Coordinates of C-alpha atoms in Angstrom, one line a residue:
M1 CA 44.0 147.8 -43.7
A2 CA 45.5 149.4 -41.1
Q3 CA 47.9 152.0 -41.9
F4 CA 50.8 153.2 -40.0
R5 CA 52.3 156.9 -39.6
L6 CA 55.9 157.0 -40.3
P7 CA 57.9 159.2 -38.0
G8 CA 57.6 162.9 -39.2
A9 CA 54.2 162.5 -41.0
D10 CA 52.8 165.2 -39.3
R11 CA 55.4 167.5 -41.0
T12 CA 53.8 170.0 -43.6
Y13 CA 55.3 169.4 -46.8
P14 CA 53.4 171.1 -50.2
D15 CA 50.8 169.5 -51.8
P16 CA 52.0 168.0 -55.0
H17 CA 48.7 168.0 -56.7
G18 CA 47.9 171.6 -54.6
G19 CA 44.7 170.5 -53.2
G20 CA 45.1 172.0 -49.7
G21 CA 47.4 169.4 -48.0
G22 CA 49.7 171.6 -46.5
A23 CA 46.6 173.3 -44.6
A24 CA 45.5 170.0 -43.6
G25 CA 48.1 169.3 -42.4
R26 CA 49.1 172.5 -40.5
S27 CA 45.6 171.4 -38.7
R28 CA 46.4 167.9 -38.1
R29 CA 49.4 169.4 -36.3
I30 CA 48.3 172.0 -34.4
R31 CA 45.4 169.3 -32.7
R32 CA 47.9 167.0 -31.7
S33 CA 50.2 169.6 -30.5
G34 CA 47.1 171.3 -28.0
K35 CA 46.7 167.3 -26.4
A36 CA 50.5 167.0 -25.5
P37 CA 50.8 169.2 -22.6
L38 CA 47.4 167.5 -21.5
R39 CA 49.5 163.9 -21.3
V40 CA 52.5 165.5 -19.5
M41 CA 50.5 167.4 -16.8
A42 CA 48.7 163.7 -16.5
G43 CA 51.6 162.2 -16.0
A44 CA 52.7 164.7 -13.6
I45 CA 49.9 164.2 -11.6
A46 CA 50.2 160.2 -11.6
V47 CA 54.1 160.6 -10.5
I48 CA 53.3 162.9 -7.8
L49 CA 50.5 160.9 -6.5
A50 CA 52.6 157.6 -6.4
L51 CA 55.3 159.9 -4.1
V52 CA 52.6 160.8 -1.7
L53 CA 51.3 157.1 -1.7
L54 CA 55.0 156.3 -1.2
V55 CA 56.1 158.7 1.3
A56 CA 52.7 157.9 3.4
F57 CA 53.3 153.9 3.1
S58 CA 56.9 154.2 4.6
S59 CA 55.8 156.7 7.3
H60 CA 53.3 154.0 8.1
L61 CA 55.6 151.4 8.2
L62 CA 58.2 153.7 10.5
L63 CA 55.1 154.6 12.9
S64 CA 54.4 150.7 13.0
R65 CA 58.2 149.6 13.4
H66 CA 58.6 152.4 16.2
G67 CA 55.5 151.0 18.2
E68 CA 56.4 147.3 17.7
I69 CA 60.2 148.3 19.5
R70 CA 58.6 150.2 22.1
S71 CA 55.8 147.5 22.9
R72 CA 58.8 144.7 22.7
L73 CA 61.1 146.7 25.1
H74 CA 58.8 147.3 27.6
D75 CA 57.5 143.8 27.3
E76 CA 60.8 142.9 27.5
N77 CA 61.7 145.4 30.6
V78 CA 58.5 143.6 31.9
G79 CA 59.6 139.8 31.5
R80 CA 63.3 140.4 32.5
K81 CA 62.5 142.3 35.9
Q82 CA 59.6 139.5 36.6
G83 CA 62.0 136.7 35.8
S84 CA 64.7 138.2 37.6
S85 CA 62.5 137.8 40.8
V86 CA 61.7 134.8 40.1
G87 CA 65.1 133.2 39.6
L88 CA 66.1 135.0 42.8
K89 CA 63.4 133.7 45.1
G90 CA 64.1 130.6 43.3
A91 CA 67.9 130.0 43.6
I92 CA 68.9 132.7 46.1
P93 CA 66.1 132.2 49.0
R94 CA 67.9 134.1 51.7
V95 CA 70.6 136.9 51.6
L96 CA 72.0 137.5 55.2
R97 CA 73.2 134.1 55.3
F98 CA 74.6 133.6 51.6
G99 CA 74.5 129.5 50.7
K100 CA 73.8 127.1 53.5
G101 CA 71.6 124.8 51.6
S102 CA 70.6 127.9 48.8
G103 CA 71.9 128.5 45.5
K104 CA 72.0 126.8 42.5
V105 CA 74.7 124.3 44.0
G106 CA 72.0 123.0 46.4
W107 CA 74.2 122.1 49.3
D108 CA 76.9 123.7 51.6
S109 CA 80.1 123.6 49.9
R110 CA 83.0 122.0 52.0
Q111 CA 85.2 121.1 49.2
W112 CA 87.9 123.7 48.9
D113 CA 87.3 125.0 45.1
K114 CA 90.7 124.0 43.6
D115 CA 90.2 126.6 40.9
D116 CA 87.4 128.5 40.4
R117 CA 88.5 129.7 36.8
R118 CA 86.5 126.2 35.5
R119 CA 83.4 128.0 36.3
D120 CA 84.5 131.7 36.8
R121 CA 85.8 132.3 33.0
D122 CA 86.9 136.3 33.4
Y123 CA 87.1 138.3 30.5
A124 CA 90.2 138.3 28.4
E125 CA 92.2 140.9 26.4
E126 CA 94.5 139.2 25.0
D127 CA 93.0 139.1 21.3
Q128 CA 92.6 143.1 21.5
K129 CA 95.4 144.6 19.5
F130 CA 97.5 147.2 22.0
P131 CA 98.7 150.1 19.8
G132 CA 101.8 149.7 19.8
D133 CA 102.0 145.7 19.3
G134 CA 102.6 146.7 15.3
G135 CA 99.4 143.8 14.5
R136 CA 101.6 141.0 15.8
K137 CA 99.7 138.3 17.7
S138 CA 99.3 137.9 21.6
E139 CA 101.3 135.0 23.4
N140 CA 97.9 133.0 23.8
E141 CA 96.1 134.1 20.3
T142 CA 94.9 131.6 17.9
V143 CA 93.8 132.0 14.5
G144 CA 89.9 132.8 14.4
S145 CA 89.9 133.8 17.9
R146 CA 88.1 136.4 19.4
P147 CA 87.6 138.3 22.4
S148 CA 86.2 136.5 25.5
H149 CA 83.9 138.5 27.2
S150 CA 82.7 137.8 30.7
A151 CA 78.9 138.0 29.4
D152 CA 79.7 135.7 26.9
H153 CA 80.2 133.2 29.5
G154 CA 77.1 133.6 31.5
L155 CA 77.7 133.1 35.1
Y156 CA 80.2 135.5 35.8
N157 CA 78.2 138.7 34.7
E158 CA 74.8 137.3 36.3
G159 CA 75.0 140.3 38.5
G160 CA 74.5 142.5 35.5
R161 CA 71.3 141.2 35.1
A162 CA 69.5 144.8 35.3
E163 CA 72.1 146.8 33.6
L164 CA 71.0 146.9 30.0
D165 CA 67.5 147.5 31.1
S166 CA 69.3 150.9 32.0
Y167 CA 70.3 151.5 28.6
R168 CA 67.3 150.8 26.8
D169 CA 64.9 153.3 29.4
E170 CA 68.0 155.7 28.3
Y171 CA 67.3 154.5 24.7
E172 CA 63.6 155.1 25.4
V173 CA 64.1 158.8 27.0
S174 CA 66.6 159.7 23.7
L175 CA 63.6 159.0 21.2
K176 CA 61.2 161.3 22.8
K177 CA 63.9 163.8 22.4
G178 CA 64.5 163.4 18.9
G179 CA 65.7 159.6 18.3
K180 CA 68.9 160.0 19.1
L181 CA 70.5 156.9 20.0
W182 CA 72.0 156.2 23.0
E183 CA 75.2 154.8 22.0
D184 CA 76.1 158.0 20.7
D185 CA 75.3 159.4 23.7
V186 CA 76.1 157.6 26.2
V187 CA 78.6 155.4 25.2
G188 CA 80.1 157.4 22.5
K189 CA 80.7 160.3 24.6
G190 CA 80.7 159.1 27.8
N191 CA 79.8 161.0 30.8
A192 CA 81.4 164.0 31.4
H193 CA 80.9 164.0 35.1
D194 CA 81.1 160.2 35.6
D195 CA 84.7 159.4 37.0
Y196 CA 83.8 156.2 38.2
G197 CA 81.6 154.1 35.8
Y198 CA 81.0 153.2 32.2
G199 CA 79.2 156.2 30.6
Y200 CA 76.6 155.7 33.7
G201 CA 76.9 157.8 36.9
F202 CA 76.6 156.7 40.3
G203 CA 73.7 158.3 41.7
G204 CA 72.6 159.6 38.2
E205 CA 69.9 157.9 35.6
G206 CA 71.9 154.8 34.8
K207 CA 72.6 151.9 37.5
S208 CA 75.1 149.4 37.7
G209 CA 74.2 145.8 37.2
G210 CA 75.2 145.4 40.9
D211 CA 73.0 148.5 42.4
A212 CA 70.1 147.3 39.9
V213 CA 70.2 143.5 41.9
T214 CA 70.7 145.0 44.7
D215 CA 67.3 147.3 44.6
E216 CA 65.4 144.3 43.3
L217 CA 66.6 142.7 47.0
K218 CA 65.9 145.7 48.5
K219 CA 62.2 145.4 47.1
D220 CA 61.6 141.7 47.5
S221 CA 60.6 141.3 51.0
S222 CA 60.4 137.5 51.0
V223 CA 64.1 137.4 49.8
I224 CA 65.5 139.8 52.5
S225 CA 63.9 138.5 55.1
G226 CA 64.7 134.9 54.4
K227 CA 61.4 133.6 53.9
G228 CA 59.8 131.5 50.8
G229 CA 62.0 129.8 48.2
G230 CA 59.5 128.7 45.8
G231 CA 60.0 129.8 42.1
G232 CA 56.6 132.0 42.3
G233 CA 54.6 132.8 38.9
D234 CA 53.0 130.7 36.0
S235 CA 55.1 128.2 34.3
K236 CA 54.2 129.4 31.2
T237 CA 54.3 132.6 31.6
E238 CA 58.1 132.2 32.8
K239 CA 58.8 130.5 29.5
K240 CA 56.7 133.0 27.8
L241 CA 58.7 135.7 28.9
A242 CA 62.2 133.7 28.9
S243 CA 61.8 132.9 25.1
R244 CA 61.5 136.9 24.9
R245 CA 64.8 137.3 26.5
K246 CA 67.8 138.2 24.3
P247 CA 71.1 136.9 25.5
R248 CA 72.9 139.8 27.5
H249 CA 76.6 141.5 26.6
H250 CA 78.4 143.5 28.7
K251 CA 78.9 146.5 26.9
F252 CA 82.0 147.4 28.3
S253 CA 83.8 144.2 29.3
G254 CA 86.6 145.2 26.6
S255 CA 86.7 148.9 26.9
S256 CA 89.1 151.6 27.7
C257 CA 89.4 154.9 28.8
K258 CA 92.0 157.3 27.0
I259 CA 94.5 158.3 29.4
K260 CA 96.7 161.8 29.1
F261 CA 99.9 160.7 30.2
F262 CA 102.6 162.6 29.9
N263 CA 104.7 163.0 26.4
S264 CA 108.0 161.7 28.2
T265 CA 109.4 161.0 31.0
A266 CA 112.4 163.2 30.8
Q267 CA 110.7 166.3 32.4
L268 CA 109.1 164.1 35.3
V269 CA 110.3 164.9 39.0
E270 CA 109.4 163.3 41.9
P271 CA 107.5 165.1 44.3
L272 CA 108.2 165.7 47.8
E273 CA 105.7 163.5 50.4
S274 CA 102.8 165.8 50.7
K275 CA 102.6 167.0 54.3
K276 CA 98.9 166.3 54.2
F277 CA 99.6 162.8 54.2
S278 CA 99.2 161.3 58.2
R279 CA 102.0 161.1 59.5
F280 CA 102.8 158.2 62.6
S281 CA 105.0 155.4 63.1
L282 CA 104.0 152.1 61.9
Q283 CA 106.6 148.9 62.9
Y284 CA 106.0 145.4 62.6
K285 CA 105.8 142.3 64.7
E286 CA 108.4 140.2 63.9
V287 CA 109.0 137.6 66.8
E288 CA 106.1 136.4 69.0
D289 CA 106.7 134.1 71.8
R290 CA 105.0 130.9 72.8
P291 CA 102.0 131.1 75.1
N292 CA 102.6 128.8 78.4
D293 CA 99.1 127.6 78.4
L294 CA 98.8 126.0 74.8
E295 CA 100.7 122.9 74.3
N296 CA 99.8 122.5 70.5
W297 CA 100.7 126.3 69.9
E298 CA 102.9 126.7 66.2
P299 CA 104.6 129.5 64.8
R300 CA 102.6 131.4 61.9
F301 CA 103.4 133.4 58.9
A302 CA 100.9 136.0 60.0
G303 CA 101.4 135.6 63.5
H304 CA 98.3 135.2 66.2
Q305 CA 96.3 138.0 66.8
S306 CA 93.7 138.4 69.6
P307 CA 90.7 139.9 68.6
Q308 CA 91.7 143.2 70.6
E309 CA 95.2 143.5 69.3
R310 CA 93.0 143.1 65.7
E311 CA 90.7 145.9 67.0
E312 CA 93.2 148.3 68.3
S313 CA 95.2 147.9 64.8
Y314 CA 92.9 149.7 63.1
Y315 CA 93.9 153.2 64.8
A316 CA 96.6 155.3 62.7
R317 CA 99.1 155.8 65.5
D318 CA 102.5 155.0 66.5
Q319 CA 102.4 151.3 66.9
K320 CA 103.5 148.0 66.4
I321 CA 101.6 145.4 64.7
N322 CA 101.1 142.0 63.0
C323 CA 101.8 142.4 59.2
G324 CA 103.0 138.9 57.8
F325 CA 106.9 137.7 58.4
V326 CA 106.2 136.9 62.1
R327 CA 108.4 134.3 63.6
G328 CA 108.8 131.7 66.0
P329 CA 110.7 131.9 69.0
K330 CA 114.6 130.9 68.3
G331 CA 114.8 127.6 67.7
S332 CA 110.8 127.6 66.0
P333 CA 111.1 126.2 62.3
S334 CA 110.3 129.0 59.7
T335 CA 106.8 130.2 58.9
G336 CA 107.6 130.5 55.4
F337 CA 108.3 132.7 52.1
D338 CA 111.9 132.1 52.0
M339 CA 114.1 133.8 49.4
A340 CA 117.5 134.0 48.9
E341 CA 120.0 136.6 50.8
D342 CA 121.4 138.2 47.8
D343 CA 117.4 138.4 46.3
V344 CA 116.6 140.1 49.9
R345 CA 119.7 142.5 49.6
Y346 CA 118.5 143.2 46.0
M347 CA 115.0 144.3 47.0
S348 CA 116.3 146.3 49.8
R349 CA 117.8 148.7 47.8
C350 CA 114.7 149.1 45.3
H351 CA 113.1 152.7 45.0
I352 CA 110.4 151.9 42.8
A353 CA 109.1 148.8 42.3
V354 CA 107.1 146.6 39.6
S355 CA 106.3 143.2 41.3
S356 CA 104.1 140.4 40.6
C357 CA 104.3 136.4 41.4
I358 CA 103.1 133.3 39.6
F359 CA 102.8 129.9 42.0
G360 CA 101.6 126.5 41.4
K361 CA 102.3 127.2 37.7
S362 CA 99.1 128.8 36.8
D363 CA 100.2 131.1 34.7
S364 CA 102.6 132.4 31.6
L365 CA 105.2 134.9 32.5
R366 CA 104.2 138.2 30.7
T367 CA 107.1 140.6 30.2
P368 CA 106.4 144.3 30.1
Y369 CA 106.2 145.6 26.7
N370 CA 109.8 146.8 26.0
K371 CA 108.6 149.6 23.7
V372 CA 106.7 151.6 26.2
V373 CA 109.2 151.1 29.1
T374 CA 111.7 154.0 28.5
R375 CA 115.5 153.8 29.4
L376 CA 114.9 156.1 32.9
S377 CA 112.4 153.5 34.2
R378 CA 114.5 150.5 33.3
K379 CA 117.7 152.5 35.5
N380 CA 115.5 153.2 38.4
V381 CA 112.7 150.5 38.5
C382 CA 112.9 147.0 39.7
F383 CA 111.1 144.4 38.3
I384 CA 110.3 141.4 40.4
M385 CA 108.5 138.3 39.5
F386 CA 108.1 136.1 42.7
M387 CA 107.3 132.4 42.2
D388 CA 108.2 128.8 43.2
E389 CA 110.5 126.0 42.4
I390 CA 108.2 124.0 40.5
T391 CA 107.1 127.3 38.0
L392 CA 110.6 128.1 37.9
Q393 CA 111.3 124.9 36.2
T394 CA 108.1 124.4 34.3
L395 CA 109.0 128.2 32.3
L396 CA 112.5 126.9 31.9
S397 CA 111.5 123.6 30.1
E398 CA 109.1 125.4 28.1
G399 CA 111.9 127.4 26.7
Q400 CA 112.3 130.7 28.8
K401 CA 116.2 131.7 29.3
M402 CA 117.6 132.8 32.4
D403 CA 120.3 134.9 32.9
G404 CA 123.4 134.5 35.2
S405 CA 122.3 137.6 37.0
G406 CA 118.6 135.9 37.8
F407 CA 116.8 137.7 35.1
I408 CA 114.7 136.6 32.3
G409 CA 113.5 139.8 30.5
L410 CA 113.1 142.5 32.4
W411 CA 111.4 140.4 35.3
K412 CA 114.3 139.6 38.1
I413 CA 112.9 135.9 39.6
V414 CA 112.7 135.9 43.1
V415 CA 112.4 131.9 43.9
V416 CA 110.2 131.5 47.0
K417 CA 111.0 128.3 49.3
N418 CA 108.4 126.8 52.0
L419 CA 105.4 128.5 51.3
P420 CA 103.2 129.2 54.3
S421 CA 100.2 127.9 52.6
T422 CA 99.0 125.2 50.2
D423 CA 96.6 127.5 48.6
M424 CA 98.2 129.2 46.3
R425 CA 95.6 132.0 45.9
R426 CA 96.3 132.8 49.7
V427 CA 100.1 132.5 49.3
G428 CA 99.7 134.8 46.2
K429 CA 98.4 137.8 48.8
I430 CA 101.5 137.8 50.5
P431 CA 103.4 139.9 47.7
K432 CA 100.7 141.3 46.4
F433 CA 99.3 143.0 50.0
L434 CA 102.6 143.4 51.9
T435 CA 104.7 144.8 48.8
H436 CA 106.2 147.5 51.9
R437 CA 107.5 144.4 53.8
L438 CA 109.3 142.9 50.8
F439 CA 110.6 146.7 49.4
P440 CA 111.3 147.8 52.9
S441 CA 113.5 151.1 51.3
A442 CA 110.7 151.5 48.1
R443 CA 108.8 154.7 47.8
Y444 CA 106.3 153.6 45.7
S445 CA 105.4 150.1 43.9
I446 CA 103.0 148.8 41.2
W447 CA 101.4 145.1 41.6
L448 CA 100.2 143.4 38.7
D449 CA 98.4 139.9 38.7
S450 CA 100.5 137.5 36.9
K451 CA 97.6 137.1 34.5
L452 CA 98.6 140.8 33.3
R453 CA 101.2 142.5 31.4
L454 CA 102.3 146.1 31.9
Q455 CA 101.8 148.0 28.6
S456 CA 102.8 151.7 29.8
D457 CA 106.1 153.1 31.7
P458 CA 105.8 152.6 35.5
L459 CA 107.1 156.4 36.2
L460 CA 104.1 157.7 33.8
I461 CA 101.6 155.6 35.5
L462 CA 103.1 156.9 39.3
E463 CA 102.7 160.3 38.2
Y464 CA 99.1 159.7 36.7
F465 CA 97.7 157.7 39.1
L466 CA 99.5 159.1 42.2
W467 CA 101.3 162.2 42.1
R468 CA 99.1 164.4 39.8
K469 CA 96.3 164.5 42.6
G470 CA 98.3 163.5 45.2
Y471 CA 97.0 160.1 46.4
E472 CA 98.8 157.7 48.2
Y473 CA 96.5 154.5 46.9
A474 CA 95.0 153.6 43.7
I475 CA 93.0 150.6 42.8
S476 CA 90.3 150.0 40.0
N477 CA 86.1 149.2 40.6
H478 CA 85.1 146.1 39.7
Y479 CA 84.1 146.2 35.8
D480 CA 80.6 144.7 37.0
R481 CA 79.8 144.5 40.5
H482 CA 79.8 147.4 43.2
C483 CA 78.1 146.1 46.6
V484 CA 79.5 143.5 48.7
W485 CA 76.0 141.9 49.1
E486 CA 76.5 141.1 45.4
E487 CA 79.8 140.0 45.4
V488 CA 79.3 137.7 48.1
M489 CA 76.1 136.2 46.3
Q490 CA 78.2 135.7 43.3
N491 CA 80.9 134.0 45.6
K492 CA 78.5 131.7 46.8
K493 CA 77.1 130.9 43.5
L494 CA 80.3 130.0 41.6
N495 CA 81.4 127.8 44.9
K496 CA 84.5 130.0 45.1
F497 CA 85.2 129.2 48.6
N498 CA 83.8 127.1 51.8
H499 CA 80.1 128.4 52.2
T500 CA 80.4 128.2 56.1
L501 CA 83.7 130.7 56.1
I502 CA 81.7 133.0 53.5
D503 CA 79.0 133.3 55.9
Q504 CA 81.0 133.9 59.3
Q505 CA 82.7 136.3 57.5
F506 CA 80.0 138.6 55.9
E507 CA 77.8 138.1 59.0
F508 CA 80.5 139.3 61.1
Y509 CA 81.2 142.5 58.9
Q510 CA 77.6 143.0 59.1
A511 CA 77.1 142.9 62.8
D512 CA 80.4 145.5 63.0
G513 CA 78.1 148.3 60.6
L514 CA 79.1 147.1 57.0
K515 CA 76.2 148.6 55.1
R516 CA 74.8 148.3 51.6
F517 CA 76.4 150.0 48.5
D518 CA 74.3 153.5 48.0
P519 CA 75.2 154.8 45.0
S520 CA 73.0 157.7 45.3
D521 CA 74.4 158.6 49.0
P522 CA 76.0 162.1 48.3
N523 CA 78.3 161.0 51.2
K524 CA 79.8 157.8 50.2
L525 CA 83.3 157.2 50.8
L526 CA 84.1 154.9 48.2
P527 CA 82.7 154.7 44.5
S528 CA 82.6 151.1 44.7
Y529 CA 82.7 148.6 47.4
V530 CA 84.0 145.8 45.1
P531 CA 87.5 146.2 43.8
E532 CA 88.8 144.7 40.5
G533 CA 92.0 144.2 42.5
S534 CA 94.5 143.0 39.9
F535 CA 96.3 146.3 39.7
I536 CA 97.2 148.6 42.2
V537 CA 99.5 151.4 42.6
R538 CA 100.8 152.6 46.0
A539 CA 102.9 155.2 47.8
H540 CA 104.7 153.6 50.9
T541 CA 103.0 156.3 53.2
P542 CA 102.2 155.3 56.9
M543 CA 98.4 155.4 56.1
S544 CA 99.1 153.5 52.7
N545 CA 100.9 150.7 54.1
L546 CA 98.8 150.3 57.6
F547 CA 95.9 150.0 55.0
S548 CA 98.0 146.9 53.3
C549 CA 98.5 145.6 56.5
L550 CA 95.0 145.3 57.6
W551 CA 93.6 144.3 54.3
F552 CA 96.3 141.5 54.8
N553 CA 95.2 140.8 58.0
E554 CA 91.4 140.4 57.2
V555 CA 92.4 137.9 54.5
D556 CA 94.1 135.7 56.7
H557 CA 91.6 135.3 59.3
F558 CA 89.0 134.9 56.9
T559 CA 88.5 134.2 53.4
S560 CA 91.0 134.6 50.7
R561 CA 88.7 136.3 48.6
G562 CA 90.2 140.0 48.7
Q563 CA 87.2 141.6 47.5
L564 CA 84.8 140.5 50.3
S565 CA 87.2 142.4 53.2
F566 CA 88.2 145.4 51.0
A567 CA 85.5 147.8 51.5
Y568 CA 84.9 147.0 55.3
T569 CA 88.8 147.2 55.7
Y570 CA 88.5 150.9 54.4
L571 CA 85.4 152.1 56.2
K572 CA 86.5 150.6 59.2
L573 CA 89.8 152.2 58.7
R574 CA 88.0 155.6 57.9
R575 CA 85.3 155.2 60.7
M576 CA 88.0 154.8 63.7
N577 CA 90.6 157.8 62.3
P578 CA 88.2 160.1 61.1
T579 CA 91.2 163.4 61.5
K580 CA 93.6 161.0 59.5
P581 CA 92.3 161.0 55.8
F582 CA 93.4 158.0 53.9
Y583 CA 93.9 159.4 50.1
L584 CA 92.6 156.5 48.5
N585 CA 91.9 156.6 44.0
M586 CA 89.3 154.3 43.2
F587 CA 89.4 155.0 39.2
K588 CA 87.1 152.9 36.8
D589 CA 88.3 150.2 35.6
C590 CA 88.4 151.1 32.0
A591 CA 91.5 153.3 33.1
R592 CA 93.3 149.7 34.1
R593 CA 92.5 148.3 30.6
S594 CA 94.7 151.2 29.1
V595 CA 97.5 150.3 31.0
V596 CA 97.7 146.4 31.4
K597 CA 96.5 143.6 28.9
L598 CA 94.7 141.1 30.5
F599 CA 95.5 137.1 29.2
R600 CA 93.7 133.8 30.2
H601 CA 95.0 131.8 32.6
R602 CA 96.4 128.8 31.0
A603 CA 96.5 126.1 33.4
E604 CA 94.2 124.8 36.4
D605 CA 95.5 125.3 39.9
K606 CA 96.6 122.4 41.5
G607 CA 96.7 123.7 45.0
N608 CA 95.0 121.5 47.6
I609 CA 92.7 122.1 50.8
P610 CA 94.2 124.6 52.9
K611 CA 95.2 123.2 56.4
Q612 CA 93.4 126.4 58.1
L613 CA 90.1 124.4 56.2
M614 CA 91.1 121.1 57.6
R615 CA 89.9 121.3 61.1

């Protein structure tokens, strides 16, 4: 029968029978104690071997995973570039004549786009909390909502197709440097020398989406020459490459920059007009006579400007130019944009103006955030909201209350009658570009599109964007596109305007010297050819006023898409006045997001086809 040794049985006890059991016990104990170290050593060796095997296996997994990631990134980069080239060839067989039977629309649209917001769904920031909001929900925010970014909507961020490719390239470089993630290096810290980008520099390693697409168009001779419109390539290969692609997300669509505003407006002192600003006398044509040889002549709000007058208006010199608010001869009907005399007198006394407009009841009224507007600004700044009668009636029916002085909150409501156009977007360009005409005594102005809400003090805005470095005009670049070629492509693709008129405008600009945007050019005059345009800060200097008039005349003469004419207007003004600088501050768009908050348009614009398109 097997016997089991009880614990402690190996201990030495005296043998009751004197049989030397004690010595035997000691002998057995000595033998067992000699085997114990051997078992400990064997166990230690086994543990060490297991750890070595575990480390080796983990290293193998990491190395294989790293190789797989790099291979996948390489395949995706190749696939995207090939796919982009194929897509551009198939969708946009022409560049110099955008549209005209090309593009996904497939036809030359002669129908006015009543509301491009149905296709061009702008990113919105209403779901993002402003630090001073105290956690309360925004006006359009609903429970469970999420930020709506341009990349989520596909088409609007199509121009940024190659942007993430550059980020992945930077990620590859960071791995070679020691495995530091590009998000920490580029996005987290930003580029200290980047004045106009989102962590990537114009002319540096990273490229904006617009620049990358422009390079693709340059490389593709068949696209540039207008030859060939086939898709090209094997369909199976295209499907395989498309399956590998992952959804693109615009990295910076909701980002904002830290702005070092002064802590208080109490110490602000309005500067004297800088002597470096160009000085000349700029006057405006107010009345024009009827030509004797034209029977069907009608007065226009912008007047009738001949090609020679248009060309000469670009000279920064003493002159009288067309700049809106032109009336016909005595007895002629009003050319539009009529306001009450009391409102006109009120605006003529404003020294600093913050203005916006809502026409066609396309937006809700967004009052500036009260807690950030100081008492000094409330006393010295005019807040003017232009709107038509139908918009005012809509706001009042929704519960907005206007006091006896015509104010809703901080906004002084100015009702505009007899609108010069049935296109609400074109009418909106009047208070946007011609602020110096509406506020003749104002020295400074801040413009906000109706989709924005002001969330910074106006005086601090003026100090930061103008006074601190001596600028006279400030506007942000576009958050995604930086070349007019790409902006034209997007306007045609989204059917934002009559294709034929866009073609005519763009061809005219090219014939007059407009070139592609080159981010690597060290002598470039602008950091971007495409402005965001919804937020403008300006000093009412002669050069700033002249630029505003010229830009308005371009919008009146061609399409109402101001982003198509901005770069041409600025470059031509600089080219024709080489000795008279224009101090323009084109800042990065994330700075705009720090001072204003973006909301979605609440309704579709019901504007009709403009009269000038119904010829």
